[in-house]
Backbone as a printed PyTorch tensor [residue, N CA C, xyz], in Angstrom:
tensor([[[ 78.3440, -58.5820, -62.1640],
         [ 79.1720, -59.7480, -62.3520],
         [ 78.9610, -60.3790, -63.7240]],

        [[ 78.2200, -59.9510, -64.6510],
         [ 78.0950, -59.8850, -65.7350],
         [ 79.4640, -60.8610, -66.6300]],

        [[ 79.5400, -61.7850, -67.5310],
         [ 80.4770, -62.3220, -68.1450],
         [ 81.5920, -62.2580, -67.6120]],

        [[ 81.7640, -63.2530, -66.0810],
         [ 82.6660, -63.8830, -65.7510],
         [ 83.3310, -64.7230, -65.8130]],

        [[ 84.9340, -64.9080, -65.5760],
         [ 85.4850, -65.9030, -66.3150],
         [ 84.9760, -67.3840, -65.6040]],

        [[ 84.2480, -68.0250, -64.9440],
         [ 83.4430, -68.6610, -64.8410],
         [ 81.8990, -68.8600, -64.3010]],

        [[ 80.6210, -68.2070, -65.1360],
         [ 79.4950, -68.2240, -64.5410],
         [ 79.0640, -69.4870, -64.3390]],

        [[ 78.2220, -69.4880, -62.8540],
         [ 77.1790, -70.7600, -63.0700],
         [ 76.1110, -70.6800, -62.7990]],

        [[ 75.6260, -69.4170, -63.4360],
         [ 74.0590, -68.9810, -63.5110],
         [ 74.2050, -68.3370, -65.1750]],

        [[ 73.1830, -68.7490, -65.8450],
         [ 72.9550, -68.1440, -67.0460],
         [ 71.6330, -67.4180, -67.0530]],

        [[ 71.6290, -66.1190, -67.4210],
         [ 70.4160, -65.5050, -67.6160],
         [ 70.0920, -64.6550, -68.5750]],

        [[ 68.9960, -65.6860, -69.2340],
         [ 68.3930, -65.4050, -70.7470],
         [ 67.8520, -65.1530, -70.5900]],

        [[ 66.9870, -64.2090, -71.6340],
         [ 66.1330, -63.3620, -72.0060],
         [ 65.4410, -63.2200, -73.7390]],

        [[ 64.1700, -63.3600, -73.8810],
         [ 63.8930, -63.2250, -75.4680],
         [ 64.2830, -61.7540, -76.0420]],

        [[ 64.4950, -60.4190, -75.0510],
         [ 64.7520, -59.3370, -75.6320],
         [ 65.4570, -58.5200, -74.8480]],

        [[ 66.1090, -57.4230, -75.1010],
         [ 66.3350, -56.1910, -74.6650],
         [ 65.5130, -56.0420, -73.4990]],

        [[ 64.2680, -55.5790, -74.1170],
         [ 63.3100, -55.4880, -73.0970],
         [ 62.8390, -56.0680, -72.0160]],

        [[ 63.7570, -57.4960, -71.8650],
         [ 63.0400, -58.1030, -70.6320],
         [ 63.9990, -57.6590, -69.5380]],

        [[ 64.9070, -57.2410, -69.9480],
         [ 66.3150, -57.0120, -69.0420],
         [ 65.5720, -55.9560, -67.6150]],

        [[ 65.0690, -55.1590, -67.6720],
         [ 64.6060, -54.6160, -66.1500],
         [ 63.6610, -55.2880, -65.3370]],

        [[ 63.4410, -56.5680, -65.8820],
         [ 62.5220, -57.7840, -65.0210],
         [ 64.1180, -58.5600, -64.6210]],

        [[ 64.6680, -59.0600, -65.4490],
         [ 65.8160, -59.8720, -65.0420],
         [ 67.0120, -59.0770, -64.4050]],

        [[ 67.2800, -57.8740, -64.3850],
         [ 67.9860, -57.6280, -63.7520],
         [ 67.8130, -57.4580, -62.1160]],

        [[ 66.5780, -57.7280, -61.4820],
         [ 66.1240, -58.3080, -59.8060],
         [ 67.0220, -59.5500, -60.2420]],

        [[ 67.2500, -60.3560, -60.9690],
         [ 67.8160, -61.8130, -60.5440],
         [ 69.4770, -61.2200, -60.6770]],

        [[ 69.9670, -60.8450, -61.7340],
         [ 71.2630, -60.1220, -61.4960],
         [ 71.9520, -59.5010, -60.0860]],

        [[ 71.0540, -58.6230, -60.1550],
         [ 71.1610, -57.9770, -58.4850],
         [ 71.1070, -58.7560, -57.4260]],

        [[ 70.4110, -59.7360, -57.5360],
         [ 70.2000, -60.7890, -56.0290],
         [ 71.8920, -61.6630, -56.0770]],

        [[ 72.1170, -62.2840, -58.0690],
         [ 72.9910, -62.9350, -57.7190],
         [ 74.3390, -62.1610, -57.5340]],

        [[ 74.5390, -60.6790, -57.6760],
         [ 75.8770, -60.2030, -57.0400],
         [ 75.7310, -59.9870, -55.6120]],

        [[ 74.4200, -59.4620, -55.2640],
         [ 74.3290, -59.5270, -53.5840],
         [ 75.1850, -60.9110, -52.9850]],

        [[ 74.9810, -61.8700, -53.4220],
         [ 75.0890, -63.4950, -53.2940],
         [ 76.7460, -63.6970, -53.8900]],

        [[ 77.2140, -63.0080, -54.8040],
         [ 78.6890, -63.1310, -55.1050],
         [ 78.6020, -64.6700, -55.8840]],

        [[ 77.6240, -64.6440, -56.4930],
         [ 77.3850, -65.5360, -57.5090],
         [ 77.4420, -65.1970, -59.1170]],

        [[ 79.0330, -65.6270, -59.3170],
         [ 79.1600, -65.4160, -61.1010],
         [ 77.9580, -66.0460, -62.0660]],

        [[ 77.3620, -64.8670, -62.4670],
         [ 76.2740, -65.1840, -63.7800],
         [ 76.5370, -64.6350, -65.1780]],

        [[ 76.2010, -65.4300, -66.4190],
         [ 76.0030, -64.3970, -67.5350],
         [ 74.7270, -64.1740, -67.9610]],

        [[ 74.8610, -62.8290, -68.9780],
         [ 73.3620, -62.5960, -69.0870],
         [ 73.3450, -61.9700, -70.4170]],

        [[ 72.5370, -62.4700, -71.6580],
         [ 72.5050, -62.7850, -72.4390],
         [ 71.0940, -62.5270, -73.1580]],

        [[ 70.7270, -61.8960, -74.3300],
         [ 69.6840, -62.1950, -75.3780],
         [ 69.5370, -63.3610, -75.8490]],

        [[ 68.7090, -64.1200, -75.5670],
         [ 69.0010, -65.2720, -76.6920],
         [ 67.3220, -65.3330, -76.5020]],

        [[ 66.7020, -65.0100, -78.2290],
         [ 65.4230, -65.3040, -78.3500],
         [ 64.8540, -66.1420, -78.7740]],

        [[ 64.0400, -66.9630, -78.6980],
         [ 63.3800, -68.5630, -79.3770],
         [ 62.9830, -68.2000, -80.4830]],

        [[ 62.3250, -66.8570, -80.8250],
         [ 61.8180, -66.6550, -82.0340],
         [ 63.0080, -66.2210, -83.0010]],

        [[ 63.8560, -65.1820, -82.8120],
         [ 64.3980, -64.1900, -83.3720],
         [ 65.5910, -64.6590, -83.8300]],

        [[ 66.5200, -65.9500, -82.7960],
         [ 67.6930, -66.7730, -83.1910],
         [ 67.4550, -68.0960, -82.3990]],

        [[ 66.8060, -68.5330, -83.2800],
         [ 66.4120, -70.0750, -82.3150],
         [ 67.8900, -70.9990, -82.4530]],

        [[ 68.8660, -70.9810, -83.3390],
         [ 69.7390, -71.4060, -83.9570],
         [ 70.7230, -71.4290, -82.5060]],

        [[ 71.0770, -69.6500, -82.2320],
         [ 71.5610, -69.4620, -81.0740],
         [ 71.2870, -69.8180, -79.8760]],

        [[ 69.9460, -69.5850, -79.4840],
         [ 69.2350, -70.6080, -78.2180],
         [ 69.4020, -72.1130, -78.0760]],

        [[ 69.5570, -72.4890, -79.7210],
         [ 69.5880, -74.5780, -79.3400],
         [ 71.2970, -74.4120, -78.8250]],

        [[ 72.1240, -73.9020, -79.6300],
         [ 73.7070, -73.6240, -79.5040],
         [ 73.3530, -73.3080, -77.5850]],

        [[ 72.8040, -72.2370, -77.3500],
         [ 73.3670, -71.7540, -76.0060],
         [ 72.9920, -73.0860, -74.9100]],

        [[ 71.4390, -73.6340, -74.9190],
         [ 71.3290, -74.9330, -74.4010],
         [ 72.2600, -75.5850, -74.5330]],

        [[ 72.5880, -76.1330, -75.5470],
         [ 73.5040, -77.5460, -75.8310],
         [ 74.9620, -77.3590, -75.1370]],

        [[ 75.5620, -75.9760, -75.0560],
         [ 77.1330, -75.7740, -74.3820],
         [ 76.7450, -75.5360, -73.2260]],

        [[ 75.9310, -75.0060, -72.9360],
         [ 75.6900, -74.2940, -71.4710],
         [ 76.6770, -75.0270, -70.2640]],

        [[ 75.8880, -76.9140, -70.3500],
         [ 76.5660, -77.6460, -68.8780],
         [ 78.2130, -77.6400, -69.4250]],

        [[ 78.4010, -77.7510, -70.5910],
         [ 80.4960, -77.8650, -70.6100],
         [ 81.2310, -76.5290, -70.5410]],

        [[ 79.9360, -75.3660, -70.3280],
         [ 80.5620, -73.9290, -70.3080],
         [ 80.6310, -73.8190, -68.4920]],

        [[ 80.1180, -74.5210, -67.9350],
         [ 79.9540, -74.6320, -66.0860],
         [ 79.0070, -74.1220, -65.9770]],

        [[ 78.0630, -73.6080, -67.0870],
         [ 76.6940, -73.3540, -66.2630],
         [ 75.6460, -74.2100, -65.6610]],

        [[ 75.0510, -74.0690, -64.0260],
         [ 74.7400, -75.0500, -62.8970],
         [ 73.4690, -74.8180, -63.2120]],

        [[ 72.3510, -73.7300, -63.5090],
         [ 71.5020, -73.3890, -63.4130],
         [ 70.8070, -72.2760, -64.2900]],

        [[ 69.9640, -72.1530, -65.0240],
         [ 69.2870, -71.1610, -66.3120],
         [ 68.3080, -69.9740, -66.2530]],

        [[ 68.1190, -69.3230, -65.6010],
         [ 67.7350, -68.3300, -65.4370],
         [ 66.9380, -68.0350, -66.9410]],

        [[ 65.3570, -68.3670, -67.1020],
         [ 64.5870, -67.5660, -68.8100],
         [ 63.5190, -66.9470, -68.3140]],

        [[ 64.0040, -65.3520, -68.6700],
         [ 62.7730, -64.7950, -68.6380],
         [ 62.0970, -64.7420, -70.0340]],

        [[ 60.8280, -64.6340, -70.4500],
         [ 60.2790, -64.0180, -71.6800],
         [ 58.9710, -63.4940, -71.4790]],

        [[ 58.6020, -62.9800, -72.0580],
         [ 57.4620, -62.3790, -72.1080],
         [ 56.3010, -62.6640, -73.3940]],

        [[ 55.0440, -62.2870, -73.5720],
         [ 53.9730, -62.8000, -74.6290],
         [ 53.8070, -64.4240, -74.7460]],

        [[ 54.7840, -65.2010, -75.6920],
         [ 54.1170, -66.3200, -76.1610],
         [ 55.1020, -67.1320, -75.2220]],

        [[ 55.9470, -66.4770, -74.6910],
         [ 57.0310, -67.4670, -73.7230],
         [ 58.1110, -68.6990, -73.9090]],

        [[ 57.8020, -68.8740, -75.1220],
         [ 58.6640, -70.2180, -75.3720],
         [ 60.1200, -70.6540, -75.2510]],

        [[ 61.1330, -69.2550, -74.6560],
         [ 62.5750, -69.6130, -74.3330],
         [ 62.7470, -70.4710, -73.4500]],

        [[ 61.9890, -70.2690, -72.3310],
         [ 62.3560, -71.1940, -71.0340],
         [ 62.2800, -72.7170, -71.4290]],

        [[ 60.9760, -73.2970, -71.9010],
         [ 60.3880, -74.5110, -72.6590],
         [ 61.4370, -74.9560, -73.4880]],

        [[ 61.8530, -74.3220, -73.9750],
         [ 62.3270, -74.8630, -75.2940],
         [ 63.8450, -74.8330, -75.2570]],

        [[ 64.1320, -74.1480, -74.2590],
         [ 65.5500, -74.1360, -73.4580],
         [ 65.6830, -75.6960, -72.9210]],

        [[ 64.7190, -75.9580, -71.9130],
         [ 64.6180, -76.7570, -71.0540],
         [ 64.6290, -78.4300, -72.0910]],

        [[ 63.9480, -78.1400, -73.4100],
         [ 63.7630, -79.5240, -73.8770],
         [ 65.5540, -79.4140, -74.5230]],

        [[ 66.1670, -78.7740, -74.1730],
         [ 67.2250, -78.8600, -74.8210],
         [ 68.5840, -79.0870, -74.3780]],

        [[ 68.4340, -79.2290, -72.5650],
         [ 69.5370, -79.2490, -71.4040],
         [ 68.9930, -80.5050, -70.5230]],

        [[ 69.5690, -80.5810, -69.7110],
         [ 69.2680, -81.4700, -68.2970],
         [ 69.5910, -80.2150, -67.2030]],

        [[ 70.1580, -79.3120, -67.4570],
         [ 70.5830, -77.8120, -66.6880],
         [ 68.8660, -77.4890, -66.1000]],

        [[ 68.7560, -77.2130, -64.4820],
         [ 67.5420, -76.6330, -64.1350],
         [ 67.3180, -75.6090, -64.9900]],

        [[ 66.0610, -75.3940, -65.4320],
         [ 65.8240, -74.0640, -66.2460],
         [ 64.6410, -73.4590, -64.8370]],

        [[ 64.6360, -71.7940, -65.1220],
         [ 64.0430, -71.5540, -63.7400],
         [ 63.1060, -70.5690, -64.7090]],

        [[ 61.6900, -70.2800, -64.7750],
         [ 61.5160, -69.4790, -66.2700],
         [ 60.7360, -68.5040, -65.1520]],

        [[ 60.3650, -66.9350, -65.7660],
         [ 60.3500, -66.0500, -65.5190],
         [ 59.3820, -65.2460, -66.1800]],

        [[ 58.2350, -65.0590, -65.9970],
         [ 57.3440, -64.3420, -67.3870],
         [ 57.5820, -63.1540, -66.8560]],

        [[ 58.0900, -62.6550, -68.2230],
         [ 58.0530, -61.0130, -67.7980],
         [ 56.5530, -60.4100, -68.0140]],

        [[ 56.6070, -59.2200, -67.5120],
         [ 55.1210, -58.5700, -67.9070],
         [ 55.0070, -58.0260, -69.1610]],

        [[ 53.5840, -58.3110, -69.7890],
         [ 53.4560, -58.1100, -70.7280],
         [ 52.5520, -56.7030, -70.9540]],

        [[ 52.2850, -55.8330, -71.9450],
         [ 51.9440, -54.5840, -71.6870],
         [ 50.2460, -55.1060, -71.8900]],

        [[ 49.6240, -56.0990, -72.8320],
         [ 48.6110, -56.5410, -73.3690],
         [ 47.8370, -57.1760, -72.3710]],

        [[ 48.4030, -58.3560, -71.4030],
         [ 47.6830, -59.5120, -70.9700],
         [ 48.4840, -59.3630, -68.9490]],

        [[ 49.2620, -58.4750, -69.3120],
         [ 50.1880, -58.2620, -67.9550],
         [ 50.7730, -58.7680, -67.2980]],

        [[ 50.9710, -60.0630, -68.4180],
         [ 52.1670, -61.1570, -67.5600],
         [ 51.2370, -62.5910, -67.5700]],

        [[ 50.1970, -62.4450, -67.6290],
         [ 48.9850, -63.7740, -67.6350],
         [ 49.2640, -65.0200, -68.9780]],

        [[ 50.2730, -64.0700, -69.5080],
         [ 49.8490, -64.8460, -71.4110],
         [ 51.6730, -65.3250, -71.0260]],

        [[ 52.1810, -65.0150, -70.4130],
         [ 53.5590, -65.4320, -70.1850],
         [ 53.4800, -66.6220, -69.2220]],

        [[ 52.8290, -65.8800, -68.0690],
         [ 52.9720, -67.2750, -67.0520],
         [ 52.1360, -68.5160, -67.6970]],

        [[ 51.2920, -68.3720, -67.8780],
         [ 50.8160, -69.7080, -68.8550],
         [ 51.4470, -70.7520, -69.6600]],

        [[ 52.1860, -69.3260, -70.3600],
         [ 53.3810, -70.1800, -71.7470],
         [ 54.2910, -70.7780, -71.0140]],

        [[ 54.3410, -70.2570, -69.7760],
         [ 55.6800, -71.1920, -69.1340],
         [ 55.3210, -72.4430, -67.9160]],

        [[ 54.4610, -72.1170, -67.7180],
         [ 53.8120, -73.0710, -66.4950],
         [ 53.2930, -74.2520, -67.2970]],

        [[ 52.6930, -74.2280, -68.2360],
         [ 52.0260, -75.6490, -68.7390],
         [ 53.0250, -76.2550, -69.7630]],

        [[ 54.2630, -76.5530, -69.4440],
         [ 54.7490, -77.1830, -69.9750],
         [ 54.4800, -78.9120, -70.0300]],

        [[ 54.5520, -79.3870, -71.0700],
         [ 54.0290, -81.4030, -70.9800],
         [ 54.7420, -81.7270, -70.0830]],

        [[ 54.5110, -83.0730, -69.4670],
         [ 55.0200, -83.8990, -68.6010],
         [ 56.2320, -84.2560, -69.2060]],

        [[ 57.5360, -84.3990, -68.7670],
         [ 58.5920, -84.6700, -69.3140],
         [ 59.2100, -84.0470, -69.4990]],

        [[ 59.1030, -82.2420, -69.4500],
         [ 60.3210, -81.5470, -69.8210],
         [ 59.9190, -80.4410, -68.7890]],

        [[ 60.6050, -80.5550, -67.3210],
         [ 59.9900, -79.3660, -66.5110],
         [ 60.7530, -78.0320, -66.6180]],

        [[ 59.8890, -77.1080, -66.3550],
         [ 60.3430, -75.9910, -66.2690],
         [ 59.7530, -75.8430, -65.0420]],

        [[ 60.8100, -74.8140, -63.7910],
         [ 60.4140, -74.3640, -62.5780],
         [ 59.7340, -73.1420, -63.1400]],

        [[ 58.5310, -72.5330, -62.3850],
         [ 57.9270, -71.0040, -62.9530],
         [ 57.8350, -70.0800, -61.6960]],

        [[ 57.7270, -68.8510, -62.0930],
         [ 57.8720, -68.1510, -60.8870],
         [ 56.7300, -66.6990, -60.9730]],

        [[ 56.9070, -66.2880, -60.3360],
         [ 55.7060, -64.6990, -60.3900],
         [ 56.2550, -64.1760, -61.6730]],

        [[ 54.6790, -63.0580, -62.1340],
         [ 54.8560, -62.3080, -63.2830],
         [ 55.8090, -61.5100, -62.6320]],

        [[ 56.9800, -61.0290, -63.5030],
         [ 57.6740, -59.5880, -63.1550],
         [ 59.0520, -60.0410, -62.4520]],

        [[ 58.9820, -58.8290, -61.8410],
         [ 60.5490, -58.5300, -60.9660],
         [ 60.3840, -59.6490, -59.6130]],

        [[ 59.3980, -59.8900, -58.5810],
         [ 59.7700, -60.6820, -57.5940],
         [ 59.9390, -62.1150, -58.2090]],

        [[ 59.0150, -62.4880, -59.6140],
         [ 59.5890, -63.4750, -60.2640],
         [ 60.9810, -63.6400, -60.4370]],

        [[ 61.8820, -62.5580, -60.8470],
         [ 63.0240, -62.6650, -60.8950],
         [ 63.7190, -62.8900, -59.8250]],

        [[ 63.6520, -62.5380, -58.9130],
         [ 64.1380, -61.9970, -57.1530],
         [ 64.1700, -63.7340, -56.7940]],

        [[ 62.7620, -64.4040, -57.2530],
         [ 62.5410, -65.7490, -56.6890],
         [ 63.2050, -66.4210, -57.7320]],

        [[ 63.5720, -66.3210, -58.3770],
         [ 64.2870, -67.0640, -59.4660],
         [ 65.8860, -67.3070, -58.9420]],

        [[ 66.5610, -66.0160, -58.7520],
         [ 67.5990, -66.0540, -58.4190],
         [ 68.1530, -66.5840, -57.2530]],

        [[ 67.0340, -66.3580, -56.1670],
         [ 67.1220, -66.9910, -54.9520],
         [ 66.9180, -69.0550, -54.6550]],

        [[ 66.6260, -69.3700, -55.8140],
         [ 66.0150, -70.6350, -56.0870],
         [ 67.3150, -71.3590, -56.1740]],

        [[ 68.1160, -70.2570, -57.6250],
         [ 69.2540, -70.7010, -58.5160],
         [ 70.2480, -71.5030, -57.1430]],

        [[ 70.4330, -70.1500, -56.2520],
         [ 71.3160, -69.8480, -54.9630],
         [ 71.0520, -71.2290, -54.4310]],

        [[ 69.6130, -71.4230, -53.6690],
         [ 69.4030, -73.2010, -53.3060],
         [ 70.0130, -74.0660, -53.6870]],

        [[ 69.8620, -74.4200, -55.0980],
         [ 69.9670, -75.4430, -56.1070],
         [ 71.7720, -75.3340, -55.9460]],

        [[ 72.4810, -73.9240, -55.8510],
         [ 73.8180, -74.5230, -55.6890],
         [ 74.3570, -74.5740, -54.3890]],

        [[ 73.7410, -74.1360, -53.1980],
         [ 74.2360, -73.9820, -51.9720],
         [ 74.2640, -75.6990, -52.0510]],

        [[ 73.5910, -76.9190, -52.3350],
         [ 73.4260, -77.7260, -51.9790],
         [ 75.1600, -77.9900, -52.3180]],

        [[ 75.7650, -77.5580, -52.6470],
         [ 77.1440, -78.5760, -53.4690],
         [ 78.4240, -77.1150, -52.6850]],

        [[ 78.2420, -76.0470, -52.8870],
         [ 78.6340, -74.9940, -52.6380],
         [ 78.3820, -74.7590, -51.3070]],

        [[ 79.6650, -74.7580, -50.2590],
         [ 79.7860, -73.4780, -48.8110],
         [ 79.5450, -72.5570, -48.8650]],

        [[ 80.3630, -71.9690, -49.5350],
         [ 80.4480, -70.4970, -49.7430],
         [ 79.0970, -69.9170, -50.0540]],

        [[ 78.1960, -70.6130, -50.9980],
         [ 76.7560, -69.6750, -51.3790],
         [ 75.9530, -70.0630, -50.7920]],

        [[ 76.5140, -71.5060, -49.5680],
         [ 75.2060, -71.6700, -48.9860],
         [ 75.0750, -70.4080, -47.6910]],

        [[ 76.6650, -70.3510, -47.0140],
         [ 76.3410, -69.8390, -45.9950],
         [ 76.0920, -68.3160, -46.6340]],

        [[ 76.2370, -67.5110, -47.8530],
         [ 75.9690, -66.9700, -48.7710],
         [ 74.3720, -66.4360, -48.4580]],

        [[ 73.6380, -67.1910, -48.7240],
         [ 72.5490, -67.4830, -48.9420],
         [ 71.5900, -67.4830, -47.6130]],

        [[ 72.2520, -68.2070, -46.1610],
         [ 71.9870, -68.1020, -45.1800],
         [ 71.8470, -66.6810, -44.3810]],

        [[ 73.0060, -66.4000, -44.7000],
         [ 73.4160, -64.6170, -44.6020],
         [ 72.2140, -63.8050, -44.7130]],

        [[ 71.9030, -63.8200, -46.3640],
         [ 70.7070, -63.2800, -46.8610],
         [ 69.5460, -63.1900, -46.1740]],

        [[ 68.9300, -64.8570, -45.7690],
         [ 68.2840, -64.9300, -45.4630],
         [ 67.7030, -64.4890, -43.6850]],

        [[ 69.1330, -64.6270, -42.9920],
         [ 68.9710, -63.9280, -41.4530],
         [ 69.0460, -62.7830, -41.3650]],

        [[ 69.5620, -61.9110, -42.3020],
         [ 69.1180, -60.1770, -42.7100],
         [ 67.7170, -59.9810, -42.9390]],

        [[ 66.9290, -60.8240, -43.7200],
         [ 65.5500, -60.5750, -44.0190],
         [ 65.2920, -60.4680, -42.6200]],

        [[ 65.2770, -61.7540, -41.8230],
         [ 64.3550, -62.2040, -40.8910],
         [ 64.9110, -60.6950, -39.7110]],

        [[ 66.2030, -60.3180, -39.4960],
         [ 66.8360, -59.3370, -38.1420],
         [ 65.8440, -57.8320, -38.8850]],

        [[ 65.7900, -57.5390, -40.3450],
         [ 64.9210, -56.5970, -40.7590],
         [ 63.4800, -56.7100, -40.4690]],

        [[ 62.7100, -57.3280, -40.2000],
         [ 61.7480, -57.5670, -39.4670],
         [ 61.7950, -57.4580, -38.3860]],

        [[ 62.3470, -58.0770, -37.9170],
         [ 62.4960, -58.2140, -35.8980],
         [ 63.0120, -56.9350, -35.6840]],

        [[ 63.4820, -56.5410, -36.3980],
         [ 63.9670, -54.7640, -36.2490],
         [ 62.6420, -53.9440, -35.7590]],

        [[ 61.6240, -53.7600, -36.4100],
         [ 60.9550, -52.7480, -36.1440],
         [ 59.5290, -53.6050, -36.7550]],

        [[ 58.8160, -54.3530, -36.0080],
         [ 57.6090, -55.3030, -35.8570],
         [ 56.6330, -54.4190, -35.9120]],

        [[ 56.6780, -53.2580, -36.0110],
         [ 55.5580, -52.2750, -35.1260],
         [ 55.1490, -51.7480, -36.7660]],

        [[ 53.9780, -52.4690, -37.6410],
         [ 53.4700, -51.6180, -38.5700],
         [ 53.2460, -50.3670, -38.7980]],

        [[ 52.7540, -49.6720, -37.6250],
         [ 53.1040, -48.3360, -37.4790],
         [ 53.9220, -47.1190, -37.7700]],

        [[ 55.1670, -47.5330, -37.0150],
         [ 55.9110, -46.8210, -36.7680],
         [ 56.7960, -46.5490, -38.2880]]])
């Protein structure tokens, strides 16, 4: 669902490379039939573009921000000092520190500019996307019962076959 004519999930990324961590949040939000875009935008590499993508984001209809990054982390942060838009941040794994030097960069943000944080990696993403889904079921039918759906499949896949065993 990639650059739809109206997303209201945005999902950034500092690189190329973070894209097979963020694409668990992609995947959750087409499971969900939730229009998202998804986007490079790096703090280091085009900070110019990142203040631009913050600042239009809420008059473009985006509800909710999806940042993964990885190493020093600063998209989500610095996204976030730049919207009133939930930012939901995402440390990808890192090959050096394995995601430890990410979740940090994104979790200790100062008092005053929150960022939500989530697991190193892909269920980070998975929980990210599923968060986004919350945050709009509250206003949204459609993604809540959306979302409900989802969630009574988890629970009937369990009750399916309880038996560790088998």
């Amino acid at each position: 669902m990639t650059k739809t004519a109206s997303p209201l999930v945005g999902i950034i990324m500092g690189s190329r490379s973070d894209w097979p961590t963020l694409e668990h949040a992609a995947k959750v939000l087409d499971e969900l039939s939730i229009p998202y875009e998804a986007e490079v935008v790096s703090a280091h590499r085009t900070p110019d573009r990142m203040f631009d993508y913050a600042a239009t984001a809420e008059s473009r209809g985006i509800r909710v921000i999806i940042a993964g990054a990885g190493g020093a982390a600063h998209l989500p942060g610095m996204v976030a000092a730049k919207t009133r838009i939930p930012v939901l941040g995402v440390p990808v794994q890192s090959h050096a520190l394995h995601g430890v030097d990410s979740l940090l960069s994104i979790v200790q943000m100062p008092g005053g500019v929150p960022v939500a944080t989530f697991a190193i990696g892909n269920s980070g993403a998975k929980n990210a996307a599923l968060f986004a889904a919350a945050i709009l079921a509250l206003t949204d039918a459609h993604i809540a019962e959306a979302l409900n759906t989802f969630r009574r499949s988890q629970t009937d896949i369990v009750l399916a076959n309880p038996d560790p065993r088998a």
